[in-house]
Short mmCIF file of C-alpha atoms and ligand atoms in Angstrom, two decimals:
data_model
loop_
_atom_site.label_atom_id
_atom_site.label_comp_id
_atom_site.label_asym_id
_atom_site.label_seq_id
_atom_site.Cartn_x
_atom_site.Cartn_y
_atom_site.Cartn_z
CA UNK A 1 21.04 54.47 -34.28
CA UNK A 2 19.64 57.98 -34.42
CA UNK A 3 17.28 59.23 -31.74
CA UNK A 4 14.97 62.21 -32.29
CA UNK A 5 12.38 63.95 -30.16
CA UNK A 6 9.56 66.07 -31.53
CA UNK A 7 5.99 67.28 -31.06
CA UNK A 8 2.81 65.62 -32.28
CA UNK A 9 1.95 68.04 -35.09
CA UNK A 10 2.35 65.31 -37.67
CA UNK A 11 3.52 61.74 -37.96
CA UNK A 12 6.19 61.26 -40.61
CA UNK A 13 6.50 58.11 -42.67
CA UNK A 14 7.67 55.28 -40.41
CA UNK A 15 8.01 51.49 -40.60
CA UNK A 16 6.42 51.13 -37.20
CA UNK A 17 4.27 53.38 -35.07
CA UNK A 18 4.03 52.50 -31.37
CA UNK A 19 1.08 53.99 -29.48
CA UNK A 20 0.75 53.77 -25.72
CA UNK A 21 -2.42 53.78 -23.78
CA UNK A 22 -3.94 52.92 -20.44
CA UNK A 23 -6.43 50.12 -19.94
CA UNK A 24 -10.09 50.40 -20.76
CA UNK A 25 -10.00 53.27 -23.22
CA UNK A 26 -9.88 53.06 -27.00
CA UNK A 27 -6.44 54.28 -28.05
CA UNK A 28 -6.24 57.50 -29.95
CA UNK A 29 -4.22 57.16 -33.13
CA UNK A 30 -2.38 60.02 -34.84
CA UNK A 31 -4.34 61.69 -37.62
CA UNK A 32 -4.37 59.70 -40.84
CA UNK A 33 -3.34 56.39 -39.31
CA UNK A 34 -5.81 53.62 -40.03
CA UNK A 35 -5.95 50.09 -38.69
CA UNK A 36 -8.84 47.59 -38.98
CA UNK A 37 -11.52 48.30 -36.34
CA UNK A 38 -11.22 44.76 -35.00
CA UNK A 39 -7.59 45.35 -34.05
CA UNK A 40 -8.59 48.35 -31.96
CA UNK A 41 -11.49 46.65 -30.30
CA UNK A 42 -9.56 43.52 -29.38
CA UNK A 43 -6.84 45.48 -27.60
CA UNK A 44 -7.43 45.88 -23.87
CA UNK A 45 -4.41 47.85 -22.81
CA UNK A 46 -3.18 45.68 -19.95
CA UNK A 47 0.35 46.50 -18.84
CA UNK A 48 2.88 45.05 -21.33
CA UNK A 49 0.12 43.81 -23.64
CA UNK A 50 1.09 44.35 -27.27
CA UNK A 51 -0.71 44.02 -30.54
CA UNK A 52 0.95 44.46 -33.89
CA UNK A 53 -1.27 45.30 -36.86
CA UNK A 54 -0.62 46.12 -40.50
CA UNK A 55 -2.18 49.47 -41.14
CA UNK A 56 -4.68 50.00 -43.92
CA UNK A 57 -3.53 53.51 -44.73
CA UNK A 58 -1.50 56.45 -43.49
CA UNK A 59 2.17 57.22 -42.88
CA UNK A 60 2.90 54.17 -40.69
CA UNK A 61 3.36 50.78 -42.31
CA UNK A 62 2.48 48.95 -39.11
CA UNK A 63 1.01 49.90 -35.77
CA UNK A 64 2.05 48.47 -32.41
CA UNK A 65 -0.39 49.08 -29.58
CA UNK A 66 1.21 48.84 -26.15
CA UNK A 67 -0.72 48.66 -22.90
CA UNK A 68 0.19 50.75 -19.87
CA UNK A 69 -2.34 49.08 -17.58
CA UNK A 70 -4.80 50.69 -15.21
CA UNK A 71 -4.69 54.45 -15.16
CA UNK A 72 -4.37 54.62 -11.37
CA UNK A 73 -1.33 52.31 -11.50
CA UNK A 74 0.50 54.34 -14.12
CA UNK A 75 4.13 55.01 -13.13
CA UNK A 76 7.26 56.27 -14.84
CA UNK A 77 8.68 52.77 -14.57
CA UNK A 78 5.79 51.54 -16.71
CA UNK A 79 6.50 54.28 -19.26
CA UNK A 80 10.18 53.27 -19.37
CA UNK A 81 9.29 49.63 -19.85
CA UNK A 82 6.67 50.29 -22.51
CA UNK A 83 9.08 52.46 -24.49
CA UNK A 84 11.68 49.70 -24.32
CA UNK A 85 9.12 47.11 -25.44
CA UNK A 86 8.35 49.27 -28.49
CA UNK A 87 12.00 49.52 -29.48
CA UNK A 88 12.69 45.82 -28.88
CA UNK A 89 9.67 44.83 -30.94
CA UNK A 90 10.73 47.18 -33.75
CA UNK A 91 14.12 45.47 -33.81
CA UNK A 92 12.53 42.01 -33.78
CA UNK A 93 10.32 42.76 -36.79
CA UNK A 94 13.32 44.38 -38.48
CA UNK A 95 11.79 47.80 -38.79
CA UNK A 96 14.32 50.46 -39.80
CA UNK A 97 12.34 53.26 -38.16
CA UNK A 98 9.98 53.46 -35.22
CA UNK A 99 7.90 56.36 -33.92
CA UNK A 100 6.80 56.36 -30.27
CA UNK A 101 3.59 58.29 -29.84
CA UNK A 102 2.65 59.02 -26.24
CA UNK A 103 -0.84 60.17 -25.42
CA UNK A 104 -1.27 63.39 -23.41
CA UNK A 105 -3.25 61.39 -20.86
CA UNK A 106 -0.02 59.76 -19.72
CA UNK A 107 1.45 63.22 -19.04
CA UNK A 108 -1.50 64.04 -16.84
CA UNK A 109 -0.88 61.04 -14.62
CA UNK A 110 2.92 61.30 -14.29
CA UNK A 111 3.99 64.81 -15.37
CA UNK A 112 4.93 65.76 -18.93
CA UNK A 113 8.63 66.42 -18.25
CA UNK A 114 9.02 63.15 -16.34
CA UNK A 115 7.18 61.16 -19.00
CA UNK A 116 9.42 62.63 -21.71
CA UNK A 117 12.54 61.73 -19.75
CA UNK A 118 11.34 58.22 -18.87
CA UNK A 119 10.24 57.44 -22.42
CA UNK A 120 13.56 58.59 -23.89
CA UNK A 121 15.47 56.54 -21.32
CA UNK A 122 13.33 53.47 -21.86
CA UNK A 123 13.69 53.69 -25.63
CA UNK A 124 17.45 54.14 -25.53
CA UNK A 125 18.07 51.55 -22.84
CA UNK A 126 15.83 49.10 -24.68
CA UNK A 127 17.95 49.52 -27.80
CA UNK A 128 21.08 48.16 -26.12
CA UNK A 129 22.75 45.18 -27.68
CA UNK A 130 26.40 44.25 -27.39
CA UNK A 131 27.36 42.80 -30.76
CA UNK A 132 30.67 44.43 -31.52
CA UNK A 133 32.86 41.49 -30.53
CA UNK A 134 31.10 38.98 -32.79
CA UNK A 135 32.35 38.13 -36.26
CA UNK A 136 29.01 38.99 -37.78
CA UNK A 137 26.87 41.33 -35.78
CA UNK A 138 23.17 40.57 -35.94
CA UNK A 139 21.67 43.98 -36.19
CA UNK A 140 20.78 46.47 -35.09
CA UNK A 141 18.33 46.79 -37.96
CA UNK A 142 16.66 49.73 -36.31
CA UNK A 143 18.24 52.96 -37.52
CA UNK A 144 15.90 55.63 -36.28
CA UNK A 145 13.76 56.17 -33.19
CA UNK A 146 11.49 59.20 -33.04
CA UNK A 147 9.78 60.05 -29.78
CA UNK A 148 6.70 62.20 -30.30
CA UNK A 149 5.29 64.01 -27.29
CA UNK A 150 2.24 66.17 -26.73
CA UNK A 151 3.81 68.77 -24.48
CA UNK A 152 6.80 71.12 -24.78
CA UNK A 153 8.07 70.32 -21.33
CA UNK A 154 7.95 66.65 -22.31
CA UNK A 155 10.40 67.46 -25.09
CA UNK A 156 12.66 69.12 -22.53
CA UNK A 157 12.42 66.05 -20.33
CA UNK A 158 13.27 63.88 -23.31
CA UNK A 159 16.43 65.91 -23.84
CA UNK A 160 17.55 64.98 -20.33
CA UNK A 161 16.47 61.38 -20.88
CA UNK A 162 18.48 61.24 -24.09
CA UNK A 163 21.61 62.34 -22.23
CA UNK A 164 21.15 59.96 -19.33
CA UNK A 165 20.03 57.14 -21.63
CA UNK A 166 23.04 57.47 -23.88
CA UNK A 167 25.32 57.78 -20.86
CA UNK A 168 23.81 54.59 -19.44
CA UNK A 169 24.56 52.77 -22.71
CA UNK A 170 28.10 54.11 -22.58
CA UNK A 171 28.56 52.76 -19.04
CA UNK A 172 27.05 49.40 -19.95
CA UNK A 173 29.42 48.95 -22.86
CA UNK A 174 32.40 49.57 -20.57
CA UNK A 175 30.97 47.01 -18.16
CA UNK A 176 30.27 44.33 -20.74
CA UNK A 177 33.67 44.61 -22.38
CA UNK A 178 35.80 41.60 -21.32
CA UNK A 179 38.58 42.15 -18.80
CA UNK A 180 41.38 41.80 -21.32
CA UNK A 181 39.86 44.57 -23.43
CA UNK A 182 38.85 46.88 -20.59
CA UNK A 183 42.02 47.23 -18.56
CA UNK A 184 42.91 50.12 -16.26
CA UNK A 185 44.58 51.85 -19.20
CA UNK A 186 41.38 51.46 -21.23
CA UNK A 187 39.35 53.05 -18.44
CA UNK A 188 41.80 55.96 -18.47
CA UNK A 189 41.49 56.22 -22.24
CA UNK A 190 37.70 56.31 -21.98
CA UNK A 191 37.94 59.11 -19.40
CA UNK A 192 40.22 61.16 -21.64
CA UNK A 193 37.84 60.70 -24.56
CA UNK A 194 34.89 62.01 -22.52
CA UNK A 195 36.78 65.08 -21.34
CA UNK A 196 37.84 65.83 -24.92
CA UNK A 197 34.16 66.23 -25.85
CA UNK A 198 33.51 69.14 -23.51
CA UNK A 199 35.13 72.52 -23.01
CA UNK A 200 34.05 72.36 -19.41
CA UNK A 201 35.80 69.11 -18.55
CA UNK A 202 39.33 68.05 -17.83
CA UNK A 203 40.81 64.61 -17.24
CA UNK A 204 43.88 64.15 -15.10
CA UNK A 205 45.34 60.65 -15.05
CA UNK A 206 47.49 59.99 -12.00
CA UNK A 207 49.96 57.19 -12.69
CA UNK A 208 51.74 54.89 -10.25
CA UNK A 209 54.75 57.14 -9.91
CA UNK A 210 52.59 60.12 -8.97
CA UNK A 211 50.55 57.91 -6.63
CA UNK A 212 53.73 56.89 -4.84
CA UNK A 213 54.64 60.55 -4.39
CA UNK A 214 51.19 61.23 -2.97
CA UNK A 215 51.56 58.30 -0.56
CA UNK A 216 48.79 56.07 -1.92
CA UNK A 217 50.35 52.89 -0.59
CA UNK A 218 47.02 51.14 -0.27
CA UNK A 219 45.89 51.62 -3.88
CA UNK A 220 49.38 50.76 -5.14
CA UNK A 221 49.47 47.53 -3.16
CA UNK A 222 46.51 46.13 -5.10
CA UNK A 223 48.10 46.48 -8.52
CA UNK A 224 51.40 44.90 -7.41
CA UNK A 225 50.22 41.46 -8.46
CA UNK A 226 49.30 42.60 -11.95
CA UNK A 227 51.31 43.40 -15.04
CA UNK A 228 48.91 46.24 -15.75
CA UNK A 229 49.65 49.50 -13.97
CA UNK A 230 46.97 51.15 -11.85
CA UNK A 231 45.68 54.68 -12.42
CA UNK A 232 43.67 57.18 -10.50
CA UNK A 233 41.41 58.94 -12.98
CA UNK A 234 40.32 62.44 -11.97
CA UNK A 235 37.66 64.10 -14.11
CA UNK A 236 36.50 67.65 -13.38
CA UNK A 237 33.40 69.39 -14.69
CA UNK A 238 32.94 73.14 -14.32
CA UNK A 239 29.44 74.59 -14.74
CA UNK A 240 28.52 77.49 -17.02
CA UNK A 241 27.78 79.82 -14.13
CA UNK A 242 29.43 80.04 -10.74
CA UNK A 243 29.51 76.67 -8.97
CA UNK A 244 27.31 76.48 -5.90
CA UNK A 245 29.09 73.46 -4.42
CA UNK A 246 31.76 70.90 -5.14
CA UNK A 247 30.36 67.39 -5.55
CA UNK A 248 32.65 64.39 -5.78
CA UNK A 249 31.79 60.93 -7.11
CA UNK A 250 34.19 58.04 -6.62
CA UNK A 251 33.81 54.73 -8.50
CA UNK A 252 35.57 51.41 -7.96
CA UNK A 253 37.31 50.57 -11.23
CA UNK A 254 38.64 47.07 -10.59
CA UNK A 255 38.82 45.79 -14.16
CA UNK A 256 39.25 42.21 -13.00
CA UNK A 257 39.06 40.80 -9.48
CA UNK A 258 40.51 37.30 -9.12
CA UNK A 259 40.80 37.91 -5.38
CA UNK A 260 44.60 38.01 -5.37
CA UNK A 261 46.34 35.52 -3.04
CA UNK A 262 42.98 35.09 -1.25
CA UNK A 263 41.86 33.75 -4.59
CA UNK A 264 38.19 33.41 -5.50
CA UNK A 265 36.57 30.08 -6.45
CA UNK A 266 36.58 29.58 -10.22
CA UNK A 267 32.79 29.34 -10.63
CA UNK A 268 31.48 32.61 -12.06
CA UNK A 269 34.86 34.27 -11.63
CA UNK A 270 34.37 35.64 -15.16
CA UNK A 271 31.72 37.96 -13.71
CA UNK A 272 34.50 39.81 -11.92
CA UNK A 273 35.11 41.78 -15.11
CA UNK A 274 32.13 43.75 -13.74
CA UNK A 275 34.12 44.87 -10.72
CA UNK A 276 34.71 48.18 -12.50
CA UNK A 277 30.99 49.00 -12.61
CA UNK A 278 31.29 51.85 -10.08
CA UNK A 279 33.97 53.41 -12.26
CA UNK A 280 31.83 52.90 -15.35
CA UNK A 281 28.97 54.72 -13.61
CA UNK A 282 31.18 57.69 -12.73
CA UNK A 283 32.44 57.91 -16.32
CA UNK A 284 28.82 57.60 -17.44
CA UNK A 285 27.79 60.57 -15.29
CA UNK A 286 30.46 62.67 -17.00
CA UNK A 287 29.31 61.42 -20.38
CA UNK A 288 25.85 62.77 -19.45
CA UNK A 289 27.38 66.07 -18.25
CA UNK A 290 28.83 66.63 -21.70
CA UNK A 291 25.32 67.73 -22.64
CA UNK A 292 23.64 68.64 -19.37
CA UNK A 293 24.27 71.65 -17.21
CA UNK A 294 24.27 71.39 -13.42
CA UNK A 295 25.21 74.24 -11.08
CA UNK A 296 28.05 72.35 -9.39
CA UNK A 297 31.70 71.70 -9.86
CA UNK A 298 31.64 67.93 -10.23
CA UNK A 299 34.66 65.75 -9.62
CA UNK A 300 34.85 62.12 -10.67
CA UNK A 301 37.51 59.85 -9.25
CA UNK A 302 38.07 56.33 -10.53
CA UNK A 303 40.84 54.30 -8.93
CA UNK A 304 41.42 51.54 -11.48
CA UNK A 305 43.48 48.35 -11.15
CA UNK A 306 43.44 44.60 -11.55
CA UNK A 307 43.56 42.25 -8.55
CA UNK A 308 45.53 39.12 -9.41
CA UNK A 309 47.61 36.54 -7.55
CA UNK A 310 51.34 36.75 -8.23
CA UNK A 311 54.72 36.61 -6.48
CA UNK A 312 54.57 40.37 -6.00
CA UNK A 313 50.95 40.51 -4.91
CA UNK A 314 49.67 41.57 -1.50
CA UNK A 315 49.86 38.68 0.97
CA UNK A 316 47.37 38.18 3.80
CA UNK A 317 48.81 39.96 6.83
CA UNK A 318 50.78 42.52 4.82
CA UNK A 319 50.72 46.09 6.07
CA UNK A 320 50.14 49.06 3.75
CA UNK A 321 49.94 52.79 4.39
CA UNK A 322 47.25 55.01 2.88
CA UNK A 323 47.48 58.66 1.79
CA UNK A 324 45.99 59.92 5.07
CA UNK A 325 48.70 58.11 7.04
CA UNK A 326 46.53 55.28 8.37
CA UNK A 327 48.16 51.87 8.22
CA UNK A 328 46.10 48.87 7.11
CA UNK A 329 46.49 45.16 7.71
CA UNK A 330 45.51 43.39 4.50
CA UNK A 331 43.95 40.33 6.08
CA UNK A 332 42.06 39.31 2.95
CA UNK A 333 43.46 40.34 -0.41
CA UNK A 334 40.00 39.88 -1.94
CA UNK A 335 38.71 42.87 0.05
CA UNK A 336 40.66 45.03 -2.41
CA UNK A 337 37.91 47.45 -3.42
CA UNK A 338 38.15 49.30 -0.13
CA UNK A 339 41.95 49.37 -0.49
CA UNK A 340 41.76 51.29 -3.75
CA UNK A 341 38.78 53.42 -2.74
CA UNK A 342 40.25 54.56 0.57
CA UNK A 343 43.15 56.31 -1.12
CA UNK A 344 40.80 57.92 -3.64
CA UNK A 345 38.53 59.16 -0.82
CA UNK A 346 41.50 60.48 1.16
CA UNK A 347 42.77 62.18 -2.00
CA UNK A 348 39.37 63.84 -2.46
CA UNK A 349 39.29 65.08 1.13
CA UNK A 350 42.81 66.48 0.90
CA UNK A 351 42.95 67.84 -2.64
CA UNK A 352 39.35 68.49 -3.71
CA UNK A 353 37.67 69.34 -0.40
CA UNK A 354 34.19 68.48 -1.64
CA UNK A 355 30.96 69.64 0.00
CA UNK A 356 29.52 66.20 -0.58
CA UNK A 357 30.93 62.88 -1.69
CA UNK A 358 29.33 59.65 -2.97
CA UNK A 359 31.19 56.47 -3.82
CA UNK A 360 29.85 53.55 -5.86
CA UNK A 361 31.41 50.13 -5.69
CA UNK A 362 30.74 46.47 -6.33
CA UNK A 363 32.15 46.05 -2.87
CA UNK A 364 30.61 43.01 -1.20
CA UNK A 365 28.93 39.72 -2.03
CA UNK A 366 27.05 40.30 1.23
CA UNK A 367 24.93 43.06 -0.31
CA UNK A 368 23.69 40.58 -2.91
CA UNK A 369 22.63 38.28 -0.07
CA UNK A 370 20.91 41.15 1.75
CA UNK A 371 19.22 43.03 -1.09
CA UNK A 372 19.47 40.86 -4.21
CA UNK A 373 19.91 42.36 -7.66
CA UNK A 374 17.12 44.93 -7.69
CA UNK A 375 18.50 47.33 -5.10
CA UNK A 376 21.63 49.25 -4.24
CA UNK A 377 22.70 49.37 -0.58
CA UNK A 378 23.39 52.80 0.90
CA UNK A 379 25.50 53.58 3.97
CA UNK A 380 27.18 56.76 5.13
CA UNK A 381 27.56 59.53 7.68
CA UNK A 382 24.80 61.93 6.64
CA UNK A 383 21.13 61.04 6.73
CA UNK A 384 20.02 63.95 4.52
CA UNK A 385 22.39 62.71 1.84
CA UNK A 386 21.15 59.11 2.13
CA UNK A 387 17.55 60.36 1.97
CA UNK A 388 18.35 62.33 -1.18
CA UNK A 389 19.86 59.22 -2.79
CA UNK A 390 16.88 57.06 -1.84
CA UNK A 391 14.57 59.70 -3.38
CA UNK A 392 16.71 59.86 -6.53
CA UNK A 393 16.42 56.08 -6.69
CA UNK A 394 12.65 56.22 -6.64
CA UNK A 395 12.50 58.82 -9.39
CA UNK A 396 15.12 57.25 -11.63
CA UNK A 397 14.03 53.65 -11.11
CA UNK A 398 17.49 52.71 -9.78
CA UNK A 399 16.32 51.77 -6.32
CA UNK A 400 18.45 52.49 -3.24
CA UNK A 401 17.94 51.01 0.22
CA UNK A 402 19.56 52.21 3.46
CA UNK A 403 21.77 49.86 5.47
CA UNK A 404 23.24 50.65 8.90
CA UNK A 405 26.65 52.06 9.76
CA UNK A 406 27.22 52.55 13.48
CA UNK A 407 30.24 53.56 15.58
CA UNK A 408 30.59 49.96 16.72
CA UNK A 409 31.03 48.86 13.11
CA UNK A 410 33.88 51.33 12.74
CA UNK A 411 35.55 49.74 15.77
CA UNK A 412 35.23 46.30 14.19
CA UNK A 413 37.78 47.25 11.52
CA UNK A 414 40.44 48.59 13.91
CA UNK A 415 43.71 46.69 13.60
CA UNK A 416 46.00 44.94 16.06
CA UNK A 417 49.29 45.64 14.28
CA UNK A 418 48.17 48.51 12.06
CA UNK A 419 45.51 51.20 12.56
CA UNK A 420 42.90 49.33 10.56
CA UNK A 421 42.19 45.88 9.17
CA UNK A 422 40.55 45.51 5.76
CA UNK A 423 37.94 43.02 7.03
CA UNK A 424 36.22 42.79 10.38
CA UNK A 425 37.03 39.92 12.73
CA UNK A 426 33.93 37.83 12.18
CA UNK A 427 31.12 40.08 13.40
CA UNK A 428 29.14 39.58 10.19
CA UNK A 429 27.44 42.55 8.51
CA UNK A 430 29.84 42.29 5.58
CA UNK A 431 28.51 45.24 3.56
CA UNK A 432 28.53 47.51 6.58
CA UNK A 433 32.09 46.40 7.36
CA UNK A 434 33.15 47.67 3.93
CA UNK A 435 31.45 51.01 4.54
CA UNK A 436 32.90 51.17 8.07
CA UNK A 437 36.39 50.74 6.67
CA UNK A 438 35.83 53.54 4.14
CA UNK A 439 34.41 55.85 6.80
CA UNK A 440 37.91 56.19 8.29
CA UNK A 441 39.00 58.03 5.11
CA UNK A 442 36.27 60.61 4.55
CA UNK A 443 37.13 63.08 7.33
CA UNK A 444 34.08 65.20 8.08
CA UNK A 445 32.81 65.38 4.51
CA UNK A 446 29.13 64.36 4.15
CA UNK A 447 29.50 61.02 2.42
CA UNK A 448 27.49 58.07 1.15
CA UNK A 449 28.69 54.70 0.00
CA UNK A 450 26.57 52.84 -2.56
CA UNK A 451 27.23 49.11 -2.73
CA UNK A 452 26.18 48.14 -6.26
CA UNK A 453 27.49 44.55 -6.19
CA UNK A 454 23.91 43.29 -6.73
CA UNK A 455 22.49 46.00 -8.95
CA UNK A 456 25.37 46.34 -11.43
CA UNK A 457 24.44 43.19 -13.31
CA UNK A 458 22.20 40.13 -13.08
CA UNK A 459 18.96 42.05 -12.45
CA UNK A 460 15.53 40.74 -13.48
CA UNK A 461 14.37 41.45 -16.99
CA UNK A 462 12.65 44.83 -16.87
CA UNK A 463 12.45 45.23 -20.65
CA UNK A 464 14.93 48.11 -20.69
CA UNK A 465 17.59 46.17 -18.78
CA UNK A 466 18.19 42.81 -17.17
CA UNK A 467 19.51 39.39 -17.95
CA UNK A 468 23.19 38.56 -17.82
CA UNK A 469 24.61 41.87 -19.05
CA UNK A 470 25.50 45.03 -17.12
CA UNK A 471 22.83 47.53 -16.06
CA UNK A 472 24.86 50.74 -16.05
CA UNK A 473 23.42 51.36 -12.60
CA UNK A 474 24.35 54.66 -10.99
CA UNK A 475 24.29 56.91 -14.04
CA UNK A 476 20.58 57.73 -14.01
CA UNK A 477 20.60 57.79 -10.21
CA UNK A 478 23.44 60.28 -9.83
CA UNK A 479 22.34 62.54 -12.66
CA UNK A 480 18.93 62.72 -11.00
CA UNK A 481 20.62 63.39 -7.66
CA UNK A 482 22.59 66.29 -9.22
CA UNK A 483 19.57 67.74 -10.96
CA UNK A 484 17.43 67.57 -7.87
CA UNK A 485 20.16 69.12 -5.73
CA UNK A 486 20.49 71.82 -8.38
CA UNK A 487 16.90 72.91 -7.84
CA UNK A 488 17.43 73.28 -4.06
CA UNK A 489 17.68 76.75 -2.59
N1 BES B 501 34.32 42.43 -6.01
C1 BES B 501 34.07 41.70 -4.83
C2 BES B 501 32.62 41.78 -4.36
C3 BES B 501 31.60 41.03 -5.18
C4 BES B 501 31.37 39.69 -4.98
C5 BES B 501 30.84 41.70 -6.09
C6 BES B 501 30.40 39.04 -5.70
C7 BES B 501 29.85 41.05 -6.81
C8 BES B 501 29.64 39.72 -6.62
C9 BES B 501 34.93 42.22 -3.68
O1 BES B 501 36.18 42.69 -4.04
C10 BES B 501 35.13 41.08 -2.75
O2 BES B 501 35.71 40.11 -3.14
N2 BES B 501 34.60 41.21 -1.54
C11 BES B 501 34.68 40.19 -0.58
C12 BES B 501 34.94 40.84 0.76
C13 BES B 501 35.29 39.85 1.84
C14 BES B 501 36.62 39.24 1.58
C15 BES B 501 35.30 40.59 3.16
C16 BES B 501 33.36 39.43 -0.55
O3 BES B 501 32.30 40.04 -0.68
O4 BES B 501 33.40 38.21 -0.44
ZN1 ZN B 502 37.63 41.18 -4.16
ZN1 ZN B 503 36.34 43.46 -5.98
#
């Protein structure tokens, strides 16, 4: 699939032309495009309304009108969805090429740059299909998407949207890959491949031997039950000009979570291949940074492991020691995400010394109960940082909601035999307990923890994502966060 962005000087020959318009106004068509008058009159422009018409002349074989709804309700989310609808429809009618033509009126309502970015993201995200593991892949038939925008700054926005959109697809593919094909070593391989694409990136892969030397007893304890060795992936991005700050992202890369000795019930256990979604998001952010410039040194850490039951696996009650010296009672081997993340966070504090740190993890089932699949839970030690993530969520469409983390919650995870316990002792607030545990490893670095257990897969159908597959959540959010922070003085 090739994706192009250009102006609206002329429409080139295309199998399908998609035009977008708000409700209650006859849609303007590009010069030379003709459809029967009835087709134009019958179209009302309600949100998600579509009408496909054979054209009676001009460079487009067929015309798809897509409604954006009432002008006063126009949002970037609607633009994203409409762009995805266009691409999905093109695929369904087996068009080889589609042109998306967005009226300048949409720019006026939402901002030209933002519309360009949202349309590019919607189109790319809507093109996702995961066919590569089937004997005969059905499609994609669509070979070429051209986004045509009225304004120059829209084209700039589309360039950003192309990077984040492609990075989201990259993350989703990692997510959707089955656990036997996306092992810790495969995550490491993916990280190396990203770094190889950019002069400004390096990938360091810390293996189990090096982890032992560093004292990462907690991370190492999780992989003991698996035949696959664990890794700590460390990606570094250096900006063109002098870095203003060091930003560190940490993603849980549990490529399969059976729970270990505290084994999970078998129903839906297959979904635990998605327990590496935080890691996929961090790799996705770096994939986007291959083509985007941000004024920060960005570090990406992905502790990656399997969590399986075995004679060598962690046992409930075992004691492990993390890199920062804290000892941990492993009271539930299924609360393994925090065991691998805590060593990565402590490593960041000690070796990277970031100005700000955000982790993403499919950490708790409790966040799915609290927030469902449409939102990511946010906890941390810095309200300005949480606010910035919530704002990035609103802009990017990857919604973030604050959850509490109080001193008392930190006390709930203090141990009897060791310093800490990896679950609380029955006080409830399961997602907060996970964050509280992690808080003991971040020192005084401003930090936020994003629990993506709900938002990483299983979301409602929003045209550009949804259904049973992964969402790639986190990529668009964190790239937006970086870009917004980059414009701060
Ligand atoms: N990976 C799971 C969390 C999870 C569960 C994500 C369901 C998505 C859907 C995590 O490792 C886990 O098992 N957490 C436990 C923690 C508990 C033992 C304190 C959980 O949520 O049940
Ligand atoms: Zn678990
Ligand atoms: Zn897990």
